[in-house]
CSV table of C-alpha atoms and ligand atoms in Angstrom, one decimal:
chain,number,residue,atom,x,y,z
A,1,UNK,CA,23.8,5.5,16.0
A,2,UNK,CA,20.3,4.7,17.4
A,3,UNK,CA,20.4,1.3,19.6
A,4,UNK,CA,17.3,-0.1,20.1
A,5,UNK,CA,15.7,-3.4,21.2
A,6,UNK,CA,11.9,-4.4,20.9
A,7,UNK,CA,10.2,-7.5,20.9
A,8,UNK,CA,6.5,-7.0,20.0
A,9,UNK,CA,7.5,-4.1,17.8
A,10,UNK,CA,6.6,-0.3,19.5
A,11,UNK,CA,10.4,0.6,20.7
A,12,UNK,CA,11.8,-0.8,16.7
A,13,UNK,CA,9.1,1.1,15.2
A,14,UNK,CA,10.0,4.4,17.3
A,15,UNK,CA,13.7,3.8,16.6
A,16,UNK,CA,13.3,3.7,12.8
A,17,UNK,CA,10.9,6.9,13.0
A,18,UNK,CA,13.9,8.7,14.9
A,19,UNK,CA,16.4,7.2,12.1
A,20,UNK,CA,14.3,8.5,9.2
A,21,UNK,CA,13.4,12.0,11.4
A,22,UNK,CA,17.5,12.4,12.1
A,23,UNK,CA,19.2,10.9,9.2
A,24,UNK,CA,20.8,8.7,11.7
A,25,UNK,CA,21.0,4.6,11.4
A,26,UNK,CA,18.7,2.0,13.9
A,27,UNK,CA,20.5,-0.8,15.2
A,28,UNK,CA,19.0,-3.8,16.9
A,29,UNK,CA,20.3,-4.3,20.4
A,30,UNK,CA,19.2,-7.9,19.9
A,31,UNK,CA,21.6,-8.4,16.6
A,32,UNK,CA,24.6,-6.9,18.6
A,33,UNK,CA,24.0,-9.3,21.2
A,34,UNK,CA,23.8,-12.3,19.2
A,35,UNK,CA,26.9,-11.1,17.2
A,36,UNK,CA,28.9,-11.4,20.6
A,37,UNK,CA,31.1,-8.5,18.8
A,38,UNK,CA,31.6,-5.5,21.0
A,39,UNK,CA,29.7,-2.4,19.3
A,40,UNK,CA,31.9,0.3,18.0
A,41,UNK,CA,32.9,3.0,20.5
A,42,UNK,CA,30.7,6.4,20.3
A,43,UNK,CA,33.5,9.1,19.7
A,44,UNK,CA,34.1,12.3,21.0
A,45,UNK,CA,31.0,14.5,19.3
A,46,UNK,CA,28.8,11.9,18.2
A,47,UNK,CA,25.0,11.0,19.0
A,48,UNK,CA,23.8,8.1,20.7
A,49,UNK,CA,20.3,7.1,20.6
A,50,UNK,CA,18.9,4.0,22.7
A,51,UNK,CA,15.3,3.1,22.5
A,52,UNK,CA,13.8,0.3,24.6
A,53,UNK,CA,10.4,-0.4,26.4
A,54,UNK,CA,9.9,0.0,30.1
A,55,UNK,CA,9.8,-3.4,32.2
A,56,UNK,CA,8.6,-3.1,35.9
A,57,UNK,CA,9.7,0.9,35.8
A,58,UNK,CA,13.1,0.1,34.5
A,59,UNK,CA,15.1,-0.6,31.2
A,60,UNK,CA,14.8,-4.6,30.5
A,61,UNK,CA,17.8,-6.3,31.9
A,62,UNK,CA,19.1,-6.9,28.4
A,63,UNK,CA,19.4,-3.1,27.7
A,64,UNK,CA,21.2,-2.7,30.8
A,65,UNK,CA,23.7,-5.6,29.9
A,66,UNK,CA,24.6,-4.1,26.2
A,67,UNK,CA,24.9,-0.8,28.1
A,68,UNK,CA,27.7,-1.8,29.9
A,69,UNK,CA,29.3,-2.8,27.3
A,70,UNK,CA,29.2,0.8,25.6
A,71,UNK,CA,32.6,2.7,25.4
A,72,UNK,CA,30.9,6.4,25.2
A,73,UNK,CA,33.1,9.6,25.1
A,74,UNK,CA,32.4,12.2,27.6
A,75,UNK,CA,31.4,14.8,25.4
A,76,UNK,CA,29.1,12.7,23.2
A,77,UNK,CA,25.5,13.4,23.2
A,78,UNK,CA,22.8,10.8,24.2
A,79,UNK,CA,19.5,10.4,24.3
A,80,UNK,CA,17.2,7.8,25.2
A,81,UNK,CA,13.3,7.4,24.4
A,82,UNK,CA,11.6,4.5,26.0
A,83,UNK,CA,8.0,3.2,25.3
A,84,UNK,CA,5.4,2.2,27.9
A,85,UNK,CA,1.5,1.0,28.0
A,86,UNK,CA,1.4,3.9,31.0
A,87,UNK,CA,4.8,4.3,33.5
A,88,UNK,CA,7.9,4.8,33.5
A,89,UNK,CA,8.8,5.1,37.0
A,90,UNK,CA,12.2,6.0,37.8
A,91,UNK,CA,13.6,4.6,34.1
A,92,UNK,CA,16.2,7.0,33.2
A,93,UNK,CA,17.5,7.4,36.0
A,94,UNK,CA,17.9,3.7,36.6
A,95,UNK,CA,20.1,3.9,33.3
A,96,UNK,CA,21.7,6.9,34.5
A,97,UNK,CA,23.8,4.6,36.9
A,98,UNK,CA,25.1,3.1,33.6
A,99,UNK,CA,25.4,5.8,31.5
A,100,UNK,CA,25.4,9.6,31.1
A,101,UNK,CA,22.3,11.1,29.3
A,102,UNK,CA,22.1,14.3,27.9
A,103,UNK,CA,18.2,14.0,26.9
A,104,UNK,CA,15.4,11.2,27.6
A,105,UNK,CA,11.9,10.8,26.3
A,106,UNK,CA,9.1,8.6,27.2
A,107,UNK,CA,6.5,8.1,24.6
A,108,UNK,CA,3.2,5.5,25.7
A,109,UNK,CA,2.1,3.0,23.1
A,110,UNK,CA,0.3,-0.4,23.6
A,111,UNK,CA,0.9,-2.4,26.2
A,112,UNK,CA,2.3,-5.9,25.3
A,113,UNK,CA,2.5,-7.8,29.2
A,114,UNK,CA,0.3,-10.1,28.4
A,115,UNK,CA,0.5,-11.8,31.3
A,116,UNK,CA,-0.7,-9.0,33.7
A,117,UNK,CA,-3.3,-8.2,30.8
A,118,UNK,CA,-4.8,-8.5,27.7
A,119,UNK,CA,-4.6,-6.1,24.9
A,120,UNK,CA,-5.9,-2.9,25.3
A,121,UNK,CA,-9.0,-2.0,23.3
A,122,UNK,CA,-8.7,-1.2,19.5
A,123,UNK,CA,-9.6,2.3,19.9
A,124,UNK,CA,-7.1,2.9,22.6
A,125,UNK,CA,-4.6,1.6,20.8
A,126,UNK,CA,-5.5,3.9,17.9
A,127,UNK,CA,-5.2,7.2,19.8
A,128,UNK,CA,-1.9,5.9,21.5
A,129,UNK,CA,0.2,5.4,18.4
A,130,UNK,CA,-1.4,9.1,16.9
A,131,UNK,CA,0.0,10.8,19.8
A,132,UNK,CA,2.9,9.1,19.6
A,133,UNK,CA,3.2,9.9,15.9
A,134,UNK,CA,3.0,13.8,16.7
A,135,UNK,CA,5.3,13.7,19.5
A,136,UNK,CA,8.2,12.2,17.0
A,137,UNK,CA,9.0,14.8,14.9
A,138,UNK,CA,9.6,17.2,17.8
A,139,UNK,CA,11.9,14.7,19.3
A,140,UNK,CA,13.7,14.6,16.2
A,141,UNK,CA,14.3,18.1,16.3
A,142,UNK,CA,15.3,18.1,19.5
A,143,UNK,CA,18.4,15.5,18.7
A,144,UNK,CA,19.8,17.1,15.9
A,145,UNK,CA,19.8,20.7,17.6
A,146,UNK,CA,21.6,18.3,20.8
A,147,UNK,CA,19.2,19.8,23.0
A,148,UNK,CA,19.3,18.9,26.5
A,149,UNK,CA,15.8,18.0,28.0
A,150,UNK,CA,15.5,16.0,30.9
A,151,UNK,CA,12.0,16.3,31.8
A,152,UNK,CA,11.1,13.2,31.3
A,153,UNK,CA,13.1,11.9,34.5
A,154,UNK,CA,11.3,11.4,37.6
A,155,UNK,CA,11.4,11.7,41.0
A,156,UNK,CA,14.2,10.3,43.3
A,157,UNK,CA,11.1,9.1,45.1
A,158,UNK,CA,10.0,7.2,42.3
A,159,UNK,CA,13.2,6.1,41.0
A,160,UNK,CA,13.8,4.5,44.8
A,161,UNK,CA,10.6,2.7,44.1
A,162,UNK,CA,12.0,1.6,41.2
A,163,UNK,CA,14.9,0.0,42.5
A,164,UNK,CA,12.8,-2.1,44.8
A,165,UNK,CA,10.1,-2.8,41.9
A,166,UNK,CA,13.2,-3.5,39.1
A,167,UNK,CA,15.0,-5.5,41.3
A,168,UNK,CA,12.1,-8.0,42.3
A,169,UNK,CA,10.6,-8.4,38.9
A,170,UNK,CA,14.3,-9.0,37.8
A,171,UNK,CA,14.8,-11.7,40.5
A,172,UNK,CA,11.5,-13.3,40.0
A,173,UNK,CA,10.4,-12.9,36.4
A,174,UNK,CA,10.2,-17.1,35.4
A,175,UNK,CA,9.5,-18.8,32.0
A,176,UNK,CA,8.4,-22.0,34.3
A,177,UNK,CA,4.9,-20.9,33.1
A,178,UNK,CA,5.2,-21.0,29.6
A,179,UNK,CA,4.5,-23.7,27.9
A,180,UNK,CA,3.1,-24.4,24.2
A,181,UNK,CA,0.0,-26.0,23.2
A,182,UNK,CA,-1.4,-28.2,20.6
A,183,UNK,CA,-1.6,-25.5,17.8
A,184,UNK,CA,2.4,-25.5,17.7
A,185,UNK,CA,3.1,-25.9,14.0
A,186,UNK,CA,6.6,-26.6,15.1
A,187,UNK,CA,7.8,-23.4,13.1
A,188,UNK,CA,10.7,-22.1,15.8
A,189,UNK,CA,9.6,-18.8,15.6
A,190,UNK,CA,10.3,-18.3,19.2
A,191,UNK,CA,13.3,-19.7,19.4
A,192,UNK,CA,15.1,-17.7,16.6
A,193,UNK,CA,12.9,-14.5,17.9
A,194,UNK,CA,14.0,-15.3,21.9
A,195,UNK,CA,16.5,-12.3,22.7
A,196,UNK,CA,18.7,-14.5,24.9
A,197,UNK,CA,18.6,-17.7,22.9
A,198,UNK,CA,16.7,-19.3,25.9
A,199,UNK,CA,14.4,-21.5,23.7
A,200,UNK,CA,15.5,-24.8,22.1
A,201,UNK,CA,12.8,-27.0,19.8
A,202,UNK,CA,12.2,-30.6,21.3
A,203,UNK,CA,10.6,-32.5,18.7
A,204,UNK,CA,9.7,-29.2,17.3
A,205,UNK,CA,8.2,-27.5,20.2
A,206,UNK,CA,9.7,-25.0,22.4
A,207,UNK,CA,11.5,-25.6,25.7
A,208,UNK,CA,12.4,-22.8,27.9
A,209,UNK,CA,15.5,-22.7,30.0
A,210,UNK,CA,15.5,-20.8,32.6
A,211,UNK,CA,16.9,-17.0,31.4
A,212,UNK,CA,14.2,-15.3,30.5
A,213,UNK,CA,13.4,-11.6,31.0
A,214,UNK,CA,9.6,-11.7,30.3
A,215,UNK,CA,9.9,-9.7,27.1
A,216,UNK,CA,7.2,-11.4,25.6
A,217,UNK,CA,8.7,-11.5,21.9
A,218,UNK,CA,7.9,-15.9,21.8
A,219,UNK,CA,4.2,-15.3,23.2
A,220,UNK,CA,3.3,-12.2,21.2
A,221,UNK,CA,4.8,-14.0,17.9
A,222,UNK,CA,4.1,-16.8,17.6
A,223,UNK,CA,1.6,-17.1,14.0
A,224,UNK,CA,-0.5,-19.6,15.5
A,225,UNK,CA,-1.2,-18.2,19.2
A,226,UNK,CA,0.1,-21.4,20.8
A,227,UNK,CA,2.1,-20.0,23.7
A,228,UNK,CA,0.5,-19.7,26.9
A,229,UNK,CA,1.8,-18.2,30.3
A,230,UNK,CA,-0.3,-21.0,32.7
A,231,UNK,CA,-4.1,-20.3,31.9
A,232,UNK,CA,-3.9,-16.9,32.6
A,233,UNK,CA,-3.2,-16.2,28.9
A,234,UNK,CA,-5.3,-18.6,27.2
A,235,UNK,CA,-8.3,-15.9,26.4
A,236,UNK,CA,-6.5,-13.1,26.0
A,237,UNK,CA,-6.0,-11.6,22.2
A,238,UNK,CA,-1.8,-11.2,21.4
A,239,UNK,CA,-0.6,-8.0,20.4
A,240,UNK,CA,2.3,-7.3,18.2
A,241,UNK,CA,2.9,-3.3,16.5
A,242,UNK,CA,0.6,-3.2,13.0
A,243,UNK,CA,0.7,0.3,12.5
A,244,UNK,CA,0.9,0.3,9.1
A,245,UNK,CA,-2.3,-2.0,8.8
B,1,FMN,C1,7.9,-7.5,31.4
B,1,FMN,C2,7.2,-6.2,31.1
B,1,FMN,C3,7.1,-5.2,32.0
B,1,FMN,C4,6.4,-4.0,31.7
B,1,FMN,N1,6.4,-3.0,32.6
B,1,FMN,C5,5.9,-1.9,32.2
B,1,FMN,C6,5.9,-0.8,33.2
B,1,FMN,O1,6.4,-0.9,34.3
B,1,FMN,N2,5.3,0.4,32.8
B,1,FMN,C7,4.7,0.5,31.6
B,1,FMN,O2,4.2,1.6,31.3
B,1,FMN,N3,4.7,-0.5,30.7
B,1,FMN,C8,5.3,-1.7,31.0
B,1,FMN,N4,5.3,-2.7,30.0
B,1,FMN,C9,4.7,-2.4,28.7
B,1,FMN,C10,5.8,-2.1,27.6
B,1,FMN,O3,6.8,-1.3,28.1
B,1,FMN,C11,5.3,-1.5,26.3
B,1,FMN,O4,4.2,-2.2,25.8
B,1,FMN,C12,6.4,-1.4,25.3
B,1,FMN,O5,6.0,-0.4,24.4
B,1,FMN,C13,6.7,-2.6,24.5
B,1,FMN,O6,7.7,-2.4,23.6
B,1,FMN,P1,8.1,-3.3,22.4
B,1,FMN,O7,6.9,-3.6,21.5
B,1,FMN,O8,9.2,-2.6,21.7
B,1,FMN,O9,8.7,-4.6,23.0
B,1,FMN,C14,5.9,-3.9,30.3
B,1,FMN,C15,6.0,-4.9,29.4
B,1,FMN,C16,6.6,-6.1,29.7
B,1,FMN,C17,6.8,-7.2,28.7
């Protein structure tokens, strides 16, 4: 089983590659979530796969949360691959305190913070999803042989940096900034595509709530570009995994 969660796109993408490449099935983490069902055990000699982008060197809160609810058997194999616009800091070994891993991958594709920054340059986003194509099927291989490879894990220096980093950006991350604007169409896009259900339409716009993990899936949506973070976002193009355009 390959659990993944994505909300502009990159991670679902790499998580079906990894499905077709292995023969194995992708999951959203988001639909298990909603479901409030526990997800089935992994049993004694089976793969796990989780797939996720990197937020503030770490997995997304979220991830972490459906992690913990996992009931994994010792000798089953995982592996995790995350997506990032250029970092990973100490990732895996973040989720290491929640779960064993047998192999982890980080792959960079586009960056979609859009409130630290725009999106990145066509041609760079171009070359990004290539080299991501060609590292896939070598992952692939990887997982089906269970091959152990833990490369990809950094330093205990930077996983301590991490900690600090992860921890902040989870304390502090706010949705007070969002807001819509006058090119709403009132379609609730955001509020069916919020992960954590923390939108609700008022008179057909959006209102935020308070639990929001910055994952950028109501901003990067939305059909008519009429979420903004403050100003900060207000000139900057949205970005959302088109790949196949
Ligand atoms: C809140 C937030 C924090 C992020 N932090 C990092 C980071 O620390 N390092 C990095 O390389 N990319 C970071 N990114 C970029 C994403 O990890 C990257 O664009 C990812 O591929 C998006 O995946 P998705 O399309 O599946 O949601 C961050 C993105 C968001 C929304």
């Amino acid at each position: 089983m390959i659990y993944y969660f994505s909300a502009t796109g990159n991670s679902k993408w790499v998580a079906e590659e990894l499905a077709k490449g292995t023969g194995d099935l992708a999951v959203s983490i988001t639909e298990v979530m909603k479901s409030k069902q526990l997800p089935p055990p992994i049993k004694s000699g089976e793969t796990l796969g989780l797939v996720f982008p990197v937020f503030a060197f770490a997995p997304p809160r979220f991830v972490i949360d459906f992690v913990r609810k996992l009931h994994v058997a010792d000798d089953a194999f995982v592996y995790t691959v995350c997506t990032m616009g250029g970092a990973a800091g100490g990732t895996f070994r973040y989720l290491e305190k929640f779960i064993k891993l047998n192999s982890c991958y980080a792959i960079k594709m586009p960056s979609n913070y859009i409130v630290m920054s725009g999106r990145e340059p066509a041609d760079k986003i171009k070359e990004k999803l290539a080299k991501a194509e060609l590292m896939l099927p070598a992952i692939c291989e990887s997982v089906k042989a269970k091959k152990a490879e833990l490369k990809a894990r950094n330093s205990f220096v930077s996983f301590l940096l991490t900690e600090a980093v992860a921890t902040l950006f989870n304390k502090f991350a706010s949705d007070k900034a969002f807001r819509s604007t006058d090119r709403c169409t009132n379609c609730g896009l955001c509020a069916k595509l919020c992960p954590l259900d923390n939108i609700t339409l008022e008179n057909g716009r959006p209102r935020w709530h308070g639990n929001c993990m910055h994952c950028m899936a109501c901003i990067q949506n939305c059909p008519a570009a009429a979420i903004d973070y403050g100003n900060r976002t207000r000139d900057r193009e949205r970005y959302v995994f088109d790949f196949l355009k």
